């Protein structure tokens, strides 16, 4: 011990310590580190901030440059007149209470460079709109406590997850939220610690391309009115949308990956066998679009199908990526009256529509799907593709429906004709055809029409006949529910008369005007009509030749 103390005493005079200085540069206070050549915006009791400020990437003090990389503890605390701060690209940390009590602060963007936001950093501020950059990975306790004006929140896209404190935004009247990445929070196993717990003001949420899952309880009892789940989300956790009493529409966007859906703990004593309630339990959903295959537990101890017993659902549509309608998916949705099943579905699971009163079922599959005895217990009208009446009516269970083969194989969304424009002569005959259409497996049935039958006629197979001079627009329309259209313009030219520049069949002063307009560049008539003297150049000599032609007539 004596030797260590002696060594310390001998070396102490030679130990250098970084010098920290408090300076003011361009109306902002900084704490600068002369050793690391860094600076942090810091608290200064003598400064009153009013209006808008910009924190630079670096400052110059004396003859040295310092990188500004931090907003220190209490830097702007209780600055009541501060309205806005633009943060430099080198800031990595916003420390505790940095903007706490800044009641005039309305909008704030945290750039990508920031990785950490400290405790109470924005507590009791007047912030209304907030963007959290994709670099932020940790937010401190009570960071947004008392932000009772915060209505618009953007959590930017990032591969990194964001670690939130308990009850992160529960005291803010959020109305609109964009979530661009996965969220975690402390004590995430507790319902009441969710960042948006019971925020009935929250009406709208949008998800970015980087988010992969919705954590348990995320939107528990919020005011959301509709939900769109993008294809990049792979899992919806337990109780995510429990008792969201305003959700009317749910959309699972088209995708190839199976979406795993959690469950809700039961709070309804009327649920049979003590089964847990559905993922969307307590939601007054009316319309559902299912764009990919869903996975969920139907075991009593773990959960039931996501839409079990939601009686407000009245219509459901399945996307082209769906191959299987999962068991009990819409079981006991007593208000469900219309369902649309695409061509790729090969199996309808047990109890999928049990307890539903489906009056109109549209089934676009060319082959009757595998189906269980209890998939349906009500049989309304089954609409199938034209020509498949006997195919469905001969199959067990499907025959229980009132079958109508009144559907086209698939609706034509768009198509392209062989010609956009046809220039021809009177009495010419030709054919217009469809060269490409989408989707390729649609049934193509085209109706043809001409807007000027004095110029061109069109037959049911696309054959046209030029019967007069002028222009006719031929319209092709898909004969299905989509009514997609395409057009071709037919121009039937008058016989060529030298001097007839404007092609109206006569040679007079109007042709002189037309030719002059070509020469000065405000009209574009065919060269063969304008080159009166045949020298290959259109100029004033052609005007002279045209006048001579008119005078000779």
XYZ file of C-alpha atoms in Angstrom:
553
model
C 0.000 0.000 0.000
C 2.850 2.404 0.929
C 4.591 1.663 -2.394
C 1.388 2.347 -4.395
C 0.834 5.611 -2.565
C 4.451 6.635 -3.141
C 4.136 5.876 -6.897
C 0.946 7.928 -7.067
C 2.596 10.885 -5.364
C 5.517 10.742 -7.752
C 3.341 10.511 -10.896
C 0.517 12.903 -9.941
C 2.290 16.078 -11.145
C 2.604 14.543 -14.601
C -1.049 13.433 -14.968
C -3.012 15.670 -17.368
C -6.760 16.199 -17.066
C -9.079 17.278 -19.889
C -10.040 20.887 -19.462
C -13.812 21.589 -19.642
C -14.799 25.120 -20.519
C -18.136 26.874 -20.517
C -18.480 29.147 -23.548
C -21.198 30.937 -25.487
C -21.064 30.833 -29.286
C -23.763 32.312 -31.544
C -26.358 32.628 -28.770
C -25.898 29.031 -27.522
C -24.037 27.851 -24.410
C -21.560 24.990 -24.774
C -19.399 22.851 -22.561
C -16.257 22.152 -24.588
C -13.701 19.413 -24.008
C -10.272 20.711 -25.010
C -8.848 17.200 -24.999
C -11.373 15.434 -27.285
C -12.252 18.574 -29.226
C -15.965 17.938 -28.637
C -18.723 20.182 -27.368
C -22.165 19.782 -25.860
C -24.969 22.322 -25.703
C -25.312 23.014 -21.994
C -27.350 24.911 -19.401
C -26.662 28.579 -18.792
C -28.712 30.379 -16.184
C -27.961 33.742 -17.801
C -29.402 32.862 -21.223
C -33.038 33.143 -22.230
C -33.834 31.350 -25.465
C -36.584 32.837 -27.615
C -37.721 31.711 -31.065
C -35.864 29.183 -33.221
C -32.304 27.915 -32.942
C -29.968 25.729 -34.957
C -27.392 23.508 -33.274
C -24.443 23.342 -35.695
C -22.349 20.314 -36.597
C -19.313 22.041 -35.110
C -18.279 25.331 -33.526
C -15.099 27.381 -33.539
C -13.725 28.716 -30.273
C -10.460 30.537 -30.355
C -8.562 28.919 -33.153
C -9.935 25.420 -32.531
C -12.919 23.586 -33.992
C -15.121 21.432 -31.758
C -17.587 18.759 -32.907
C -20.986 19.313 -31.278
C -22.081 15.799 -30.283
C -24.416 16.192 -27.317
C -27.277 18.177 -25.830
C -26.398 18.111 -22.149
C -28.563 17.712 -19.055
C -30.984 20.638 -18.509
C -29.632 22.423 -21.602
C -32.947 24.103 -22.466
C -34.951 23.214 -19.365
C -37.911 25.529 -18.722
C -37.090 27.840 -21.625
C -40.691 28.972 -22.046
C -40.080 31.062 -25.198
C -38.142 28.440 -27.159
C -40.178 27.492 -30.267
C -37.914 25.282 -32.332
C -34.494 23.649 -32.470
C -32.811 22.195 -35.554
C -30.289 19.579 -34.441
C -26.923 19.082 -36.159
C -25.902 15.784 -37.730
C -23.230 14.996 -35.108
C -25.514 14.907 -32.060
C -25.612 11.381 -30.577
C -27.134 12.004 -27.146
C -29.985 14.118 -25.791
C -29.491 14.034 -22.018
C -31.910 14.123 -19.098
C -34.395 17.046 -18.904
C -32.784 18.631 -22.009
C -36.050 20.163 -23.243
C -38.232 19.618 -20.196
C -40.752 22.383 -19.611
C -40.279 24.052 -23.025
C -43.965 24.822 -23.356
C -43.706 26.724 -26.664
C -41.804 23.957 -28.421
C -44.218 22.769 -31.134
C -42.406 20.483 -33.576
C -39.232 18.448 -33.121
C -37.208 16.175 -35.406
C -34.610 13.908 -33.815
C -32.063 13.093 -36.548
C -30.603 9.706 -37.448
C -27.352 10.456 -35.614
C -28.993 10.433 -32.164
C -28.819 7.053 -30.425
C -30.000 7.867 -26.900
C -32.632 10.129 -25.341
C -32.406 10.594 -21.576
C -34.959 10.594 -18.754
C -37.565 13.379 -18.884
C -35.870 14.822 -21.963
C -39.126 16.299 -23.301
C -41.349 16.033 -20.247
C -44.023 18.715 -19.861
C -43.051 20.359 -23.143
C -45.565 21.798 -25.612
C -44.453 19.539 -28.447
C -47.223 18.721 -30.950
C -45.354 16.818 -33.681
C -42.382 14.544 -33.039
C -40.143 12.503 -35.341
C -37.807 9.970 -33.721
C -34.913 9.138 -36.024
C -33.954 5.608 -36.990
C -30.703 5.743 -34.995
C -32.400 6.076 -31.599
C -32.303 2.754 -29.737
C -33.104 3.818 -26.172
C -35.501 6.349 -24.637
C -35.353 7.178 -20.933
C -37.996 7.074 -18.201
C -40.804 9.664 -18.351
C -39.274 11.127 -21.502
C -42.657 12.339 -22.772
C -44.512 12.584 -19.493
C -46.921 15.502 -19.435
C -46.656 16.183 -23.186
C -50.362 16.911 -23.358
C -50.198 18.502 -26.847
C -48.382 15.676 -28.666
C -50.782 14.524 -31.421
C -48.553 13.349 -34.284
C -45.718 10.836 -33.790
C -43.322 9.369 -36.365
C -40.979 6.543 -35.358
C -38.714 6.381 -38.412
C -37.848 3.227 -40.350
C -34.878 1.262 -39.043
C -33.521 -2.267 -38.753
C -32.810 -1.489 -35.083
C -35.522 -1.994 -32.504
C -36.529 0.891 -30.250
C -36.429 0.340 -26.486
C -39.142 2.442 -24.828
C -39.816 3.130 -21.169
C -42.995 1.987 -19.444
C -46.143 3.903 -20.442
C -44.109 5.932 -22.948
C -46.929 7.962 -24.532
C -49.857 7.260 -22.238
C -50.227 10.887 -21.128
C -50.181 12.305 -24.673
C -53.324 12.841 -26.790
C -51.852 11.101 -29.826
C -54.104 11.017 -32.892
C -51.787 9.687 -35.600
C -48.737 7.407 -35.336
C -46.268 6.045 -37.891
C -44.220 3.055 -36.691
C -41.251 2.142 -38.856
C -39.611 -0.556 -36.726
C -40.070 -3.070 -33.916
C -40.838 -1.692 -30.452
C -39.970 -3.072 -27.028
C -40.615 -1.603 -23.617
C -39.737 -2.244 -20.020
C -41.936 -4.708 -18.168
C -43.526 -5.666 -21.483
C -45.405 -8.552 -19.858
C -47.722 -6.080 -18.158
C -50.697 -4.734 -20.104
C -50.639 -1.317 -18.472
C -47.033 -0.573 -19.463
C -47.820 -0.526 -23.194
C -46.768 2.755 -24.866
C -50.284 3.444 -26.200
C -52.373 1.808 -23.466
C -55.979 3.136 -23.453
C -55.173 6.060 -25.780
C -58.688 6.576 -27.111
C -57.494 9.677 -28.993
C -55.338 7.485 -31.261
C -57.369 7.087 -34.475
C -54.786 6.233 -37.124
C -51.639 4.103 -37.292
C -49.400 3.335 -40.273
C -46.627 0.742 -40.358
C -43.347 1.041 -42.281
C -41.449 -1.587 -44.240
C -38.949 -2.428 -41.479
C -41.344 -3.452 -38.729
C -41.709 -7.226 -38.389
C -44.017 -7.707 -35.409
C -46.553 -5.996 -33.196
C -45.659 -6.661 -29.569
C -48.184 -7.814 -26.966
C -50.758 -5.228 -25.794
C -49.441 -2.571 -28.207
C -52.816 -0.964 -29.019
C -54.802 -2.210 -26.061
C -58.121 -0.273 -25.822
C -57.070 2.525 -28.200
C -59.358 4.560 -30.486
C -58.105 3.112 -33.777
C -60.687 3.146 -36.574
C -59.033 0.860 -39.136
C -55.996 -1.396 -39.386
C -53.751 -2.180 -42.371
C -51.185 -4.906 -41.682
C -48.384 -4.819 -44.309
C -46.746 -7.950 -45.652
C -43.488 -7.394 -43.731
C -45.196 -7.962 -40.360
C -44.732 -11.627 -39.443
C -46.453 -11.704 -36.063
C -49.248 -9.961 -34.206
C -48.751 -10.532 -30.490
C -51.297 -11.326 -27.807
C -54.025 -8.812 -26.973
C -52.676 -6.243 -29.431
C -56.114 -4.940 -30.449
C -58.113 -5.909 -27.389
C -61.331 -3.856 -27.096
C -60.449 -1.273 -29.719
C -64.058 -0.163 -29.848
C -63.905 1.857 -33.075
C -62.147 -0.431 -35.587
C -64.457 -0.939 -38.583
C -62.044 -2.276 -41.210
C -59.118 -4.724 -41.062
C -56.800 -5.334 -44.030
C -54.037 -7.921 -44.163
C -52.105 -6.881 -47.281
C -51.146 -9.454 -49.916
C -48.013 -11.437 -49.101
C -46.458 -14.878 -49.342
C -45.336 -15.234 -45.701
C -47.724 -16.717 -43.169
C -48.880 -14.213 -40.545
C -48.880 -15.532 -36.988
C -51.640 -14.070 -34.834
C -51.808 -14.147 -31.045
C -54.800 -14.312 -28.738
C -56.558 -12.384 -25.985
C -57.099 -13.497 -22.400
C -60.759 -14.175 -21.804
C -62.743 -11.689 -19.766
C -66.151 -12.867 -20.944
C -67.797 -15.473 -18.739
C -70.194 -16.365 -21.560
C -67.383 -17.745 -23.719
C -67.949 -21.469 -23.894
C -65.472 -23.902 -22.292
C -63.624 -20.950 -20.711
C -62.014 -20.353 -24.097
C -59.890 -17.268 -24.524
C -61.413 -14.534 -26.653
C -60.364 -13.567 -30.168
C -57.473 -11.309 -31.197
C -59.928 -8.615 -32.264
C -62.316 -9.191 -29.388
C -64.448 -6.128 -28.678
C -63.824 -4.560 -32.115
C -66.950 -3.548 -34.117
C -65.324 -4.700 -37.386
C -67.526 -4.626 -40.490
C -65.136 -5.428 -43.361
C -62.101 -7.753 -43.572
C -59.575 -8.312 -46.368
C -57.265 -11.304 -45.924
C -54.317 -11.120 -48.333
C -52.202 -13.976 -46.977
C -52.408 -17.186 -45.027
C -52.926 -16.856 -41.275
C -51.671 -18.991 -38.426
C -53.166 -19.059 -34.927
C -53.979 -21.467 -32.147
C -57.493 -22.826 -31.737
C -56.675 -24.776 -28.558
C -58.856 -23.680 -25.671
C -55.929 -22.998 -23.350
C -54.160 -20.730 -25.839
C -56.729 -18.968 -27.952
C -59.260 -19.031 -30.743
C -59.475 -17.673 -34.270
C -58.814 -13.927 -34.630
C -62.400 -13.010 -35.565
C -64.314 -15.486 -33.438
C -67.824 -14.280 -32.543
C -67.487 -10.766 -34.028
C -71.080 -10.378 -35.125
C -70.575 -6.962 -36.795
C -68.500 -8.375 -39.683
C -70.685 -8.361 -42.795
C -68.224 -8.964 -45.645
C -64.863 -10.633 -46.164
C -62.605 -10.833 -49.219
C -59.603 -13.123 -49.646
C -56.612 -12.132 -51.821
C -54.958 -14.130 -54.578
C -52.080 -15.184 -52.285
C -54.448 -17.191 -50.069
C -54.327 -20.977 -50.506
C -56.091 -22.108 -47.336
C -58.890 -20.586 -45.285
C -57.884 -21.541 -41.762
C -60.134 -23.482 -39.372
C -62.779 -21.480 -37.493
C -61.474 -18.206 -38.974
C -64.912 -16.561 -39.020
C -66.664 -18.986 -36.745
C -69.857 -17.554 -35.204
C -69.570 -14.233 -37.030
C -73.333 -14.173 -37.249
C -73.546 -10.980 -39.310
C -71.296 -12.223 -42.111
C -73.396 -12.285 -45.282
C -70.910 -11.934 -48.162
C -67.593 -13.689 -48.849
C -65.305 -13.669 -51.911
C -62.924 -16.611 -52.388
C -60.160 -16.336 -55.061
C -59.009 -18.957 -57.522
C -55.943 -20.170 -55.573
C -57.781 -21.368 -52.469
C -57.684 -25.178 -52.375
C -59.003 -25.858 -48.893
C -61.597 -24.436 -46.511
C -60.825 -25.406 -42.944
C -63.127 -26.974 -40.412
C -65.678 -24.527 -39.014
C -64.287 -21.642 -41.124
C -67.773 -20.154 -41.625
C -69.701 -22.073 -38.996
C -72.401 -19.903 -37.442
C -72.344 -17.419 -40.355
C -75.363 -16.603 -42.485
C -73.589 -16.109 -45.816
C -76.217 -15.127 -48.369
C -73.758 -14.531 -51.253
C -70.593 -16.611 -51.658
C -68.389 -15.826 -54.694
C -66.004 -18.676 -55.459
C -63.530 -18.161 -58.343
C -61.812 -21.528 -58.032
C -62.012 -23.659 -61.213
C -62.015 -26.778 -59.001
C -64.295 -27.312 -55.973
C -62.165 -26.982 -52.849
C -61.686 -29.542 -50.123
C -64.310 -28.781 -47.518
C -65.422 -30.185 -44.135
C -68.936 -31.086 -43.062
C -68.963 -28.244 -40.525
C -67.254 -25.560 -42.660
C -70.705 -24.068 -43.277
C -74.004 -24.572 -41.518
C -75.938 -22.101 -43.662
C -76.181 -22.370 -47.432
C -77.101 -19.282 -49.462
C -76.264 -18.538 -53.107
C -72.965 -19.866 -54.464
C -71.611 -17.965 -57.485
C -69.083 -19.954 -59.560
C -67.325 -19.539 -62.921
C -69.443 -19.937 -66.037
C -69.710 -23.558 -67.105
C -68.973 -25.023 -63.652
C -72.539 -25.473 -62.441
C -72.501 -29.255 -62.770
C -68.972 -29.469 -61.339
C -70.017 -27.818 -58.073
C -73.576 -29.105 -57.942
C -72.344 -32.678 -58.112
C -70.000 -32.290 -55.115
C -70.961 -33.183 -51.604
C -71.668 -30.153 -49.358
C -71.247 -27.675 -52.248
C -74.522 -29.001 -53.653
C -76.271 -27.676 -50.554
C -75.895 -24.159 -51.941
C -78.064 -22.567 -54.596
C -75.429 -22.716 -57.350
C -75.196 -20.093 -60.108
C -72.449 -20.199 -62.742
C -72.444 -16.469 -63.461
C -68.810 -15.467 -62.846
C -66.057 -14.904 -65.371
C -62.880 -16.816 -64.643
C -61.212 -13.636 -63.494
C -61.824 -9.962 -64.094
C -59.632 -8.366 -66.781
C -57.776 -5.455 -65.179
C -56.105 -4.091 -68.323
C -55.306 -5.056 -71.917
C -53.396 -3.769 -74.950
C -54.542 -3.664 -78.571
C -52.418 -4.515 -81.601
C -52.755 -0.943 -82.899
C -53.084 2.483 -81.294
C -53.598 4.196 -84.675
C -54.464 2.899 -88.146
C -54.083 5.099 -91.269
C -55.913 3.617 -94.227
C -57.937 4.308 -97.355
C -61.640 4.010 -97.986
C -62.851 0.380 -98.434
C -59.805 -1.016 -96.600
C -60.513 -4.000 -94.339
C -58.330 -5.118 -91.433
C -58.381 -6.579 -87.947
C -57.610 -5.220 -84.491
C -56.668 -7.796 -81.865
C -55.770 -7.986 -78.181
C -52.057 -8.732 -77.813
C -51.715 -8.667 -74.012
C -53.990 -8.618 -70.978
C -53.758 -8.892 -67.200
C -54.203 -11.076 -65.308
C -53.217 -13.742 -67.799
C -55.671 -16.296 -66.402
C -58.690 -14.025 -66.893
C -61.440 -14.933 -69.324
C -61.214 -12.460 -72.190
C -64.512 -11.431 -73.782
C -64.325 -8.177 -75.754
C -67.151 -5.922 -76.955
C -66.249 -3.605 -79.873
C -67.763 -0.249 -80.844
C -67.103 2.673 -83.230
C -67.886 6.290 -82.382
C -68.290 7.162 -86.088
C -69.906 4.470 -88.212
C -69.850 6.818 -91.232
C -66.056 6.367 -91.259
C -65.379 2.873 -89.881
C -67.409 -0.154 -88.882
C -66.201 -2.788 -86.386
C -67.446 -6.376 -86.033
C -67.660 -8.593 -82.953
C -64.266 -10.199 -83.701
C -62.367 -6.881 -84.158
C -62.560 -6.663 -87.950
C -62.868 -3.080 -89.205
C -64.126 -1.739 -92.535
C -63.305 1.811 -93.691
C -66.556 3.076 -95.205
C -65.939 6.839 -95.395
C -63.392 9.608 -95.013
C -62.374 11.047 -91.642
C -61.605 9.653 -88.190
C -63.293 7.017 -86.039
C -62.351 5.890 -82.521
C -62.717 2.152 -81.983
C -63.305 1.171 -78.347
C -62.747 -2.334 -76.981
C -64.344 -3.117 -73.614
C -63.894 -6.209 -71.461
C -67.299 -7.801 -70.989
C -66.998 -8.428 -67.239
C -67.408 -6.641 -63.937
C -64.181 -4.659 -64.429
C -65.179 -3.055 -67.773
C -61.529 -2.380 -68.698
C -61.151 -0.510 -72.007
C -58.618 0.240 -74.754
C -58.914 2.311 -77.945
C -57.617 2.512 -81.510
C -57.955 5.562 -83.782
C -58.706 4.876 -87.462
C -57.870 7.671 -89.927
C -59.357 7.226 -93.432
C -57.590 9.593 -95.847
C -59.230 11.499 -98.660
C -57.855 10.717 -102.168
C -54.776 12.832 -102.748
C -55.403 16.042 -104.671
C -52.399 18.224 -105.352
C -52.779 21.440 -103.430
C -55.159 19.948 -100.826
C -52.836 20.651 -97.889
C -55.487 20.337 -95.149
C -57.021 17.174 -96.656
C -60.616 18.419 -96.824
C -61.077 17.344 -100.432
C -60.889 20.792 -102.036
C -58.116 23.217 -103.001
C -58.680 26.831 -101.954
C -57.344 29.663 -99.817
C -57.625 27.563 -96.620
C -54.834 25.389 -98.011
C -52.617 28.464 -98.423
C -53.182 29.272 -94.760
C -52.440 25.662 -93.810
C -49.194 25.659 -95.801
C -48.020 28.971 -94.292
C -48.709 27.544 -90.810
C -46.494 24.563 -91.664
C -43.679 26.847 -92.822
C -43.783 29.001 -89.670
C -43.994 25.898 -87.464
C -47.476 26.065 -85.956
C -49.007 23.193 -87.963
C -47.876 19.769 -89.136
C -49.418 18.462 -92.347
C -47.934 15.546 -94.346
C -44.916 16.562 -96.433
C -46.338 14.975 -99.571
C -49.206 17.501 -99.435
C -46.990 20.512 -98.740
C -44.109 20.102 -101.219
C -45.861 21.657 -104.205
C -42.808 21.896 -106.505
C -41.302 18.536 -105.538
C -37.887 19.876 -104.530
C -37.935 18.170 -101.113
C -38.018 21.495 -99.242
C -41.090 23.240 -97.893
C -40.734 27.026 -98.151
C -42.257 30.149 -99.683
C -41.758 28.831 -103.232
C -44.341 26.140 -102.425
C -46.807 28.872 -101.428
C -46.282 30.477 -104.866
C -46.852 27.101 -106.564
C -50.028 26.524 -104.536
C -51.425 29.947 -105.478
C -50.777 29.149 -109.135
C -52.694 25.853 -108.741
C -55.669 27.679 -107.207
C -55.635 30.338 -109.943
C -55.447 27.683 -112.653
C -58.571 26.021 -111.265
